[in-house]
CSV table of C-alpha atoms in Angstrom, one decimal:
chain,number,residue,atom,x,y,z
A,506,MET,CA,-10.8,30.4,4.4
A,507,THR,CA,-10.2,26.3,4.0
A,508,LYS,CA,-12.1,24.3,5.7
A,509,LYS,CA,-10.3,22.2,8.2
A,510,ILE,CA,-10.0,18.7,8.2
A,511,ARG,CA,-12.3,17.6,10.8
A,512,VAL,CA,-10.2,14.9,12.9
A,513,LEU,CA,-11.8,12.1,15.0
A,514,ILE,CA,-9.1,10.2,17.5
A,515,VAL,CA,-9.9,6.5,18.3
A,516,ASP,CA,-7.4,5.1,21.5
A,517,ASP,CA,-8.2,3.4,24.9
A,518,GLN,CA,-4.7,4.6,25.9
A,519,SER,CA,-6.2,8.2,27.6
A,520,VAL,CA,-2.5,9.5,26.9
A,521,VAL,CA,-2.1,8.7,23.6
A,522,ARG,CA,-5.0,10.4,22.8
A,523,SER,CA,-3.6,13.4,24.6
A,524,ILE,CA,-0.8,13.3,22.7
A,525,LEU,CA,-2.2,12.8,19.4
A,526,ALA,CA,-4.5,15.2,20.0
A,527,LYS,CA,-2.2,18.1,20.6
A,528,GLY,CA,0.6,17.0,17.8
A,529,LEU,CA,-2.7,17.4,15.5
A,530,SER,CA,-3.6,20.3,16.5
A,531,GLU,CA,-0.4,21.8,16.0
A,532,PHE,CA,-1.3,22.2,12.0
A,533,PRO,CA,-3.9,25.3,10.8
A,534,GLU,CA,-5.2,22.5,8.8
A,535,ILE,CA,-6.8,20.0,11.3
A,536,GLU,CA,-9.6,20.4,13.4
A,537,VAL,CA,-9.6,17.5,16.1
A,538,ILE,CA,-13.3,17.3,17.0
A,539,GLY,CA,-13.2,14.6,19.5
A,540,LYS,CA,-12.2,11.4,21.0
A,541,ALA,CA,-13.1,8.3,22.2
A,542,ALA,CA,-11.6,5.4,24.5
A,543,ASP,CA,-13.1,2.6,22.7
A,544,ALA,CA,-15.2,1.9,19.5
A,545,TRP,CA,-18.6,2.6,21.5
A,546,GLU,CA,-17.7,6.1,22.2
A,547,ALA,CA,-15.8,6.6,18.4
A,548,ARG,CA,-19.8,5.1,17.4
A,549,ASP,CA,-21.7,8.0,18.5
A,550,LEU,CA,-19.0,10.8,18.2
A,551,ILE,CA,-18.9,9.4,14.5
A,552,VAL,CA,-23.0,10.1,14.6
A,553,GLU,CA,-23.1,13.6,16.0
A,554,HIS,CA,-19.6,15.0,14.5
A,555,GLU,CA,-19.2,13.4,11.2
A,556,PRO,CA,-15.6,13.6,10.8
A,557,ASP,CA,-13.5,13.5,7.6
A,558,VAL,CA,-11.1,11.2,9.1
A,559,VAL,CA,-10.3,8.8,11.8
A,560,THR,CA,-7.1,7.9,13.4
A,561,LEU,CA,-7.8,4.2,15.0
A,562,ASP,CA,-5.9,2.3,17.4
A,563,VAL,CA,-5.6,-1.8,16.5
A,564,GLU,CA,-5.2,-3.0,19.8
A,565,MET,CA,-8.3,-2.2,21.3
A,566,PRO,CA,-10.2,-4.3,24.2
A,567,LYS,CA,-13.7,-5.8,23.6
A,568,MET,CA,-14.0,-4.6,20.5
A,569,ASN,CA,-10.5,-4.4,18.5
A,570,GLY,CA,-9.9,-1.6,15.6
A,571,LEU,CA,-9.8,-4.3,13.1
A,572,GLN,CA,-14.0,-5.2,14.1
A,573,PHE,CA,-14.9,-1.6,14.3
A,574,LEU,CA,-13.3,-1.2,10.8
A,575,LYS,CA,-15.4,-4.2,9.7
A,576,LYS,CA,-18.9,-2.4,11.2
A,577,LEU,CA,-18.1,0.8,10.8
A,578,MET,CA,-17.4,0.5,6.5
A,579,PRO,CA,-19.8,-1.0,5.6
A,580,GLN,CA,-22.4,1.2,7.0
A,581,TYR,CA,-21.2,4.8,7.3
A,582,PRO,CA,-17.5,4.2,5.0
A,583,LEU,CA,-15.0,6.9,6.6
A,584,PRO,CA,-11.3,7.8,5.7
A,585,ILE,CA,-9.8,5.5,8.5
A,586,ILE,CA,-6.0,5.8,8.9
A,587,MET,CA,-5.4,2.7,11.5
A,588,VAL,CA,-2.4,3.0,14.7
A,589,SER,CA,-0.5,0.0,14.7
A,590,SER,CA,2.3,-0.9,17.2
A,591,LEU,CA,4.7,-3.3,16.1
A,592,THR,CA,4.0,-6.2,17.9
A,593,GLN,CA,3.6,-8.9,15.7
A,594,GLU,CA,-0.5,-9.3,16.0
A,595,GLY,CA,-0.3,-5.7,15.6
A,596,GLN,CA,1.5,-5.7,12.1
A,597,SER,CA,-1.0,-9.1,10.9
A,598,THR,CA,-4.0,-6.9,12.2
A,599,THR,CA,-3.2,-4.2,10.3
A,600,ILE,CA,-2.7,-5.4,7.1
A,601,GLU,CA,-6.2,-7.2,7.4
A,602,ALA,CA,-7.3,-3.8,8.2
A,603,LEU,CA,-6.0,-2.3,4.9
A,604,GLU,CA,-7.8,-5.2,3.5
A,605,SER,CA,-10.9,-4.2,4.9
A,606,GLY,CA,-11.3,-0.5,3.8
A,607,ALA,CA,-8.6,1.6,6.3
A,608,VAL,CA,-7.2,3.9,3.9
A,609,ASP,CA,-3.5,3.3,4.8
A,610,PHE,CA,-1.6,2.9,8.6
A,611,VAL,CA,0.7,4.4,10.6
A,612,ALA,CA,3.3,2.6,13.6
A,613,LYS,CA,3.7,3.7,17.2
A,614,PRO,CA,7.0,5.0,17.8
A,615,ASP,CA,9.3,2.5,19.4
A,616,GLY,CA,10.5,4.9,22.0
A,617,THR,CA,13.6,6.3,20.3
A,618,ASP,CA,14.2,9.9,20.3
A,619,GLY,CA,13.0,11.7,17.5
A,620,SER,CA,9.9,8.4,16.6
A,621,MET,CA,7.0,10.1,18.4
A,622,PRO,CA,7.7,13.7,15.9
A,623,LYS,CA,8.3,11.5,13.6
A,624,MET,CA,5.0,9.6,13.8
A,625,ILE,CA,3.1,12.9,14.3
A,626,SER,CA,4.5,13.9,10.8
A,627,ASP,CA,3.4,10.8,9.7
A,628,LEU,CA,0.2,10.9,10.8
A,629,TYR,CA,-0.7,14.2,9.6
A,630,GLU,CA,0.5,13.6,6.4
A,631,LYS,CA,-1.8,10.8,5.5
A,632,ILE,CA,-4.7,12.7,7.3
A,633,MET,CA,-4.3,14.8,4.4
A,634,ILE,CA,-4.1,12.3,1.9
A,635,ALA,CA,-6.9,10.2,3.5
A,636,SER,CA,-9.0,13.4,3.6
A,637,ARG,CA,-9.6,13.9,-0.5
A,638,VAL,CA,-10.5,9.5,-0.9
A,639,ASP,CA,-13.7,8.6,-1.9
A,640,VAL,CA,-14.3,5.5,0.6
A,641,SER,CA,-17.5,5.0,-0.7
A,642,GLY,CA,-17.0,1.7,-2.6
A,643,TRP,CA,-17.4,-0.1,1.1
A,644,LYS,CA,-20.7,0.7,1.6
A,645,VAL,CA,-23.8,-2.0,1.4
A,646,GLU,CA,-26.9,-0.9,0.9
A,647,LYS,CA,-29.3,-2.5,3.1
A,648,SER,CA,-31.5,-3.2,0.0
A,649,ALA,CA,-28.6,-5.0,-1.5
A,650,PRO,CA,-29.2,-8.7,-1.4
A,651,LYS,CA,-26.6,-10.7,0.2
A,652,VAL,CA,-24.6,-11.8,-2.1
A,653,LYS,CA,-21.1,-13.9,-1.5
A,654,LYS,CA,-17.5,-11.9,-2.0
A,655,PRO,CA,-16.6,-13.1,-5.8
A,656,THR,CA,-13.3,-15.5,-6.0
A,657,VAL,CA,-10.6,-13.9,-7.7
A,658,LYS,CA,-10.3,-14.8,-10.8
A,659,LYS,CA,-7.1,-17.5,-12.0
A,660,LEU,CA,-5.6,-16.6,-15.1
A,661,ASN,CA,-3.7,-19.2,-16.7
A,662,LEU,CA,-0.1,-19.3,-19.0
A,663,VAL,CA,0.5,-21.6,-22.0
A,664,SER,CA,3.6,-19.7,-22.7
A,665,ARG,CA,5.6,-16.4,-22.7
A,666,ASN,CA,7.5,-14.5,-24.5
A,667,HIS,CA,10.7,-12.7,-23.9
A,668,ILE,CA,9.3,-10.8,-20.4
A,669,SER,CA,11.9,-12.3,-17.7
A,670,LEU,CA,11.5,-10.2,-15.1
A,671,ILE,CA,7.7,-8.0,-13.6
A,672,ALA,CA,9.1,-5.0,-11.4
A,673,ILE,CA,5.8,-3.4,-9.3
A,674,GLY,CA,5.9,-0.6,-7.7
A,675,ALA,CA,3.2,1.6,-5.1
A,676,SER,CA,1.9,3.2,-2.0
A,677,THR,CA,-1.4,4.6,-0.7
A,678,GLY,CA,-3.8,1.3,-0.8
A,679,GLY,CA,-1.2,-0.7,-2.8
A,680,THR,CA,-1.4,-4.0,-0.4
A,681,THR,CA,-5.0,-4.5,-1.7
A,682,ALA,CA,-4.0,-3.8,-5.5
A,683,ILE,CA,-0.7,-6.0,-5.4
A,684,ILE,CA,-2.9,-9.0,-3.8
A,685,GLU,CA,-5.8,-8.7,-6.4
A,686,ILE,CA,-2.9,-9.1,-9.1
A,687,ILE,CA,-0.4,-12.0,-7.3
A,688,SER,CA,-3.4,-13.9,-6.2
A,689,SER,CA,-4.4,-13.4,-9.7
A,690,LEU,CA,-1.3,-14.5,-11.4
A,691,PRO,CA,-0.6,-18.6,-12.4
A,692,PRO,CA,2.4,-20.2,-10.6
A,693,ASN,CA,4.3,-20.0,-14.2
A,694,MET,CA,5.8,-16.1,-14.2
A,695,PRO,CA,8.6,-14.4,-14.2
A,696,GLY,CA,10.4,-13.3,-11.6
A,697,ILE,CA,8.2,-10.7,-9.9
A,698,VAL,CA,10.1,-7.6,-7.5
A,699,ILE,CA,7.8,-5.5,-5.7
A,700,VAL,CA,8.4,-1.9,-3.6
A,701,GLN,CA,5.6,-1.3,-1.8
A,702,HIS,CA,6.2,1.6,1.0
A,703,MET,CA,5.7,0.5,4.4
A,704,PRO,CA,7.4,0.1,7.4
A,705,GLU,CA,10.4,-1.8,8.2
A,706,GLY,CA,8.7,-5.3,9.9
A,707,PHE,CA,5.7,-4.6,7.9
A,708,THR,CA,6.3,-5.7,4.6
A,709,ARG,CA,7.2,-9.5,5.7
A,710,THR,CA,3.9,-9.5,7.9
A,711,PHE,CA,2.5,-8.5,4.3
A,712,ALA,CA,4.7,-11.1,2.6
A,713,ASN,CA,4.1,-14.1,4.3
A,714,ARG,CA,0.0,-12.7,4.2
A,715,LEU,CA,0.2,-12.5,0.2
A,716,ASN,CA,2.2,-15.7,0.3
A,717,THR,CA,-0.8,-17.4,1.4
A,718,LEU,CA,-3.3,-16.1,-1.0
A,719,SER,CA,-0.9,-16.8,-4.3
A,720,GLU,CA,0.0,-19.4,-5.9
A,721,LEU,CA,3.3,-17.7,-6.0
A,722,GLU,CA,6.1,-17.7,-3.7
A,723,VAL,CA,6.1,-14.9,-1.8
A,724,LYS,CA,8.8,-13.7,0.2
A,725,GLU,CA,10.7,-10.2,2.2
A,726,ALA,CA,13.6,-10.7,-0.2
A,727,GLU,CA,17.2,-10.8,1.3
A,728,ASP,CA,20.6,-9.4,0.3
A,729,PHE,CA,21.7,-11.0,-3.3
A,730,GLU,CA,18.5,-13.6,-3.3
A,731,GLU,CA,18.3,-15.0,-6.9
A,732,ILE,CA,15.0,-13.4,-9.1
A,733,LYS,CA,13.2,-17.3,-10.2
A,734,PRO,CA,10.6,-17.9,-12.9
A,735,GLY,CA,7.6,-18.2,-9.8
A,736,LYS,CA,8.9,-16.1,-6.9
A,737,VAL,CA,7.9,-12.7,-6.3
A,738,LEU,CA,10.3,-10.8,-3.8
A,739,ILE,CA,9.0,-8.3,-1.7
A,740,ALA,CA,11.5,-4.8,-0.3
A,741,PRO,CA,11.7,-4.9,3.2
A,742,GLY,CA,10.8,-1.1,4.8
A,743,ASP,CA,13.8,1.6,5.2
A,744,ARG,CA,15.7,-0.9,2.8
A,745,HIS,CA,15.7,-0.6,-1.2
A,746,LEU,CA,15.5,-2.9,-3.6
A,747,LEU,CA,18.0,-2.7,-6.7
A,748,VAL,CA,18.1,-5.5,-9.7
A,749,GLU,CA,21.8,-6.5,-10.5
A,750,LYS,CA,23.6,-9.2,-12.6
A,751,SER,CA,24.1,-12.2,-11.2
A,752,THR,CA,26.5,-15.7,-12.4
A,753,THR,CA,22.9,-17.5,-13.3
A,754,GLY,CA,20.9,-14.3,-14.1
A,755,HIS,CA,19.4,-11.3,-11.7
A,756,ARG,CA,19.6,-10.8,-8.2
A,757,VAL,CA,18.5,-8.5,-5.5
A,758,ARG,CA,20.8,-6.0,-3.6
A,759,LEU,CA,19.4,-4.8,-0.6
A,760,SER,CA,20.8,-0.5,0.4
A,761,ASN,CA,21.0,1.8,3.1
A,762,ALA,CA,21.2,4.5,0.4
A,763,GLU,CA,19.5,7.6,1.2
A,764,LYS,CA,16.2,8.1,0.6
A,765,VAL,CA,14.8,8.6,-3.1
A,766,THR,CA,12.1,10.4,-3.9
A,767,GLY,CA,11.6,11.3,-0.2
A,768,HIS,CA,11.2,7.4,0.1
A,769,ARG,CA,13.2,3.9,1.5
A,770,PRO,CA,12.6,1.5,-0.9
A,771,SER,CA,11.7,4.0,-3.2
A,772,VAL,CA,10.1,2.6,-6.7
A,773,ASP,CA,12.2,5.1,-8.9
A,774,ALA,CA,15.6,3.1,-7.1
A,775,MET,CA,14.3,-0.3,-8.2
A,776,PHE,CA,12.5,1.0,-11.4
A,777,SER,CA,16.2,2.7,-12.4
A,778,SER,CA,18.3,0.6,-11.2
A,779,ILE,CA,16.4,-2.2,-13.9
A,780,ALA,CA,16.7,0.4,-16.7
A,781,GLU,CA,20.5,0.0,-16.7
A,782,LEU,CA,20.8,-3.3,-17.5
A,783,SER,CA,20.0,-5.2,-20.6
A,784,VAL,CA,17.6,-7.2,-18.8
A,785,ALA,CA,15.8,-3.6,-19.2
A,786,ARG,CA,14.4,-4.8,-22.7
A,787,GLU,CA,12.5,-8.2,-21.0
A,788,THR,CA,10.7,-6.2,-18.2
A,789,LEU,CA,7.1,-5.6,-17.6
A,790,GLY,CA,6.8,-2.1,-15.0
A,791,ILE,CA,4.2,-1.5,-13.6
A,792,ILE,CA,3.2,1.3,-11.4
A,793,LEU,CA,0.3,1.7,-9.3
A,794,THR,CA,-2.0,4.0,-6.6
A,795,GLY,CA,0.1,6.1,-4.2
A,796,MET,CA,0.6,9.7,-3.8
A,797,GLY,CA,3.4,11.4,-4.6
A,798,LYS,CA,5.7,10.4,-7.9
A,799,ASP,CA,8.0,8.1,-6.2
A,800,GLY,CA,8.6,5.4,-9.4
A,801,ALA,CA,7.7,8.1,-12.4
A,802,VAL,CA,11.0,8.9,-13.9
A,803,GLY,CA,12.0,5.2,-13.4
A,804,LEU,CA,9.4,3.7,-15.0
A,805,ARG,CA,10.3,6.4,-18.0
A,806,LYS,CA,13.6,5.1,-18.0
A,807,MET,CA,12.4,1.5,-17.7
A,808,ARG,CA,10.4,2.8,-20.9
A,809,ASP,CA,13.3,4.7,-22.6
A,810,ARG,CA,15.3,1.0,-22.8
A,811,GLY,CA,12.7,-1.1,-23.7
A,812,SER,CA,10.4,-2.1,-20.7
A,813,ARG,CA,6.7,-2.6,-21.3
A,814,THR,CA,5.4,-0.1,-18.8
A,815,LEU,CA,1.8,-0.3,-17.4
A,816,GLY,CA,-0.1,1.8,-15.0
A,817,GLN,CA,-3.6,2.4,-13.2
A,818,ASP,CA,-5.9,4.5,-14.4
A,819,GLU,CA,-7.6,7.1,-12.2
A,820,VAL,CA,-10.4,5.5,-11.5
A,821,SER,CA,-9.9,2.7,-9.7
A,822,CYS,CA,-6.9,4.0,-7.8
A,823,VAL,CA,-7.0,5.0,-4.3
A,824,VAL,CA,-4.8,7.9,-4.2
A,825,TYR,CA,-4.5,8.8,-8.2
A,826,GLY,CA,-0.5,10.4,-7.4
A,827,MET,CA,2.4,8.1,-8.6
A,828,PRO,CA,0.4,6.6,-12.2
A,829,ARG,CA,-0.4,9.9,-12.8
A,830,GLU,CA,3.1,11.2,-12.3
A,831,ALA,CA,4.4,8.4,-14.8
A,832,TYR,CA,1.6,8.8,-17.1
A,833,LEU,CA,2.6,12.7,-17.7
A,834,ILE,CA,5.8,12.3,-18.8
A,835,GLY,CA,5.6,9.6,-21.0
A,836,ALA,CA,6.7,6.4,-18.3
A,837,VAL,CA,3.1,4.7,-19.2
A,838,GLU,CA,3.0,2.7,-22.3
A,839,LYS,CA,-1.3,2.0,-21.3
A,840,GLN,CA,-3.0,3.2,-18.6
A,841,VAL,CA,-5.9,-0.3,-17.5
A,842,ALA,CA,-8.2,-0.7,-14.9
A,843,LEU,CA,-7.1,-2.4,-11.4
A,844,SER,CA,-9.6,-5.1,-12.3
A,845,GLN,CA,-7.8,-5.8,-15.3
A,846,ILE,CA,-3.9,-5.3,-14.5
A,847,PRO,CA,-4.0,-9.0,-14.4
A,848,GLU,CA,-5.1,-9.9,-17.7
A,849,ALA,CA,-3.1,-7.0,-19.4
A,850,ILE,CA,0.1,-9.2,-18.4
A,851,ILE,CA,-1.0,-12.3,-19.0
A,852,ASN,CA,-1.3,-10.5,-22.6
A,853,ILE,CA,1.8,-9.3,-22.7
A,854,LEU,CA,3.7,-11.8,-21.4
A,855,LYS,CA,2.0,-14.0,-24.9
């Protein structure tokens, strides 16, 4: 018999704890081993029961989910799924939580019909993924000397070749990977388009956060917006981002079309739209950490049309799913560790 995934639920509202426990208990692979109302109770239950995955409410009194996460991960790293409200504060805290070690997050239901079952289903899927993620790298040994977090290496680009567009796709673990890459790049880059699997609302918060960390201009994409050098456009949640020709170059089109490879926005949809254009021969496609296979087929189409392509390597991925699928079908020209991707981009541009 397969060992069940032992889950601890942390939420200050008893009704939410009960709903999550009941919903997750419907799945035979999951065992809810405890429910905590606050960070202190959660700490005791973690020590006592050693859960495989923790669901952690973002907004709690006294010590919120982010504060608890920052205290927990260096001492007792566990796969954490944040449960976030749709408020601006909740979105901002969630993005910071992902930077601080959380594997992923789900948004709380908006009250519409079917939103609760969908949230439970999403949470189940992300728990299944999180249970296989190695987060031990977040542990700080007590004997280790205290050192400052290394500053991001800023790269320079004196001149560039024919590459005029960079397209990046990511899912689980992608927010921190994208931050590491984009914050390392100089301002005179070609236009960059990004699809990161993330719900509506959170993509704008993520773009705004990334804009404060980068020398590039980063924003959530708008329909018909021109792709320009020095600008990064991130696909809005629940909208496909497609690239098309414009009178002055290329622009993005946002679409509510059906999900592609189970996602909207879809990396495959973006990559495939680029493959249909002559600019494919001037594009660098990059596929990063993520569960599933979204982006693999589209990246292969791009490479077949003359694009340069990179894939994140297995060791540095939170989830080696999307890059693996792309590599297996010959879509990836070269696999690179996350820390080396910015330099690999610069070398290709040179």
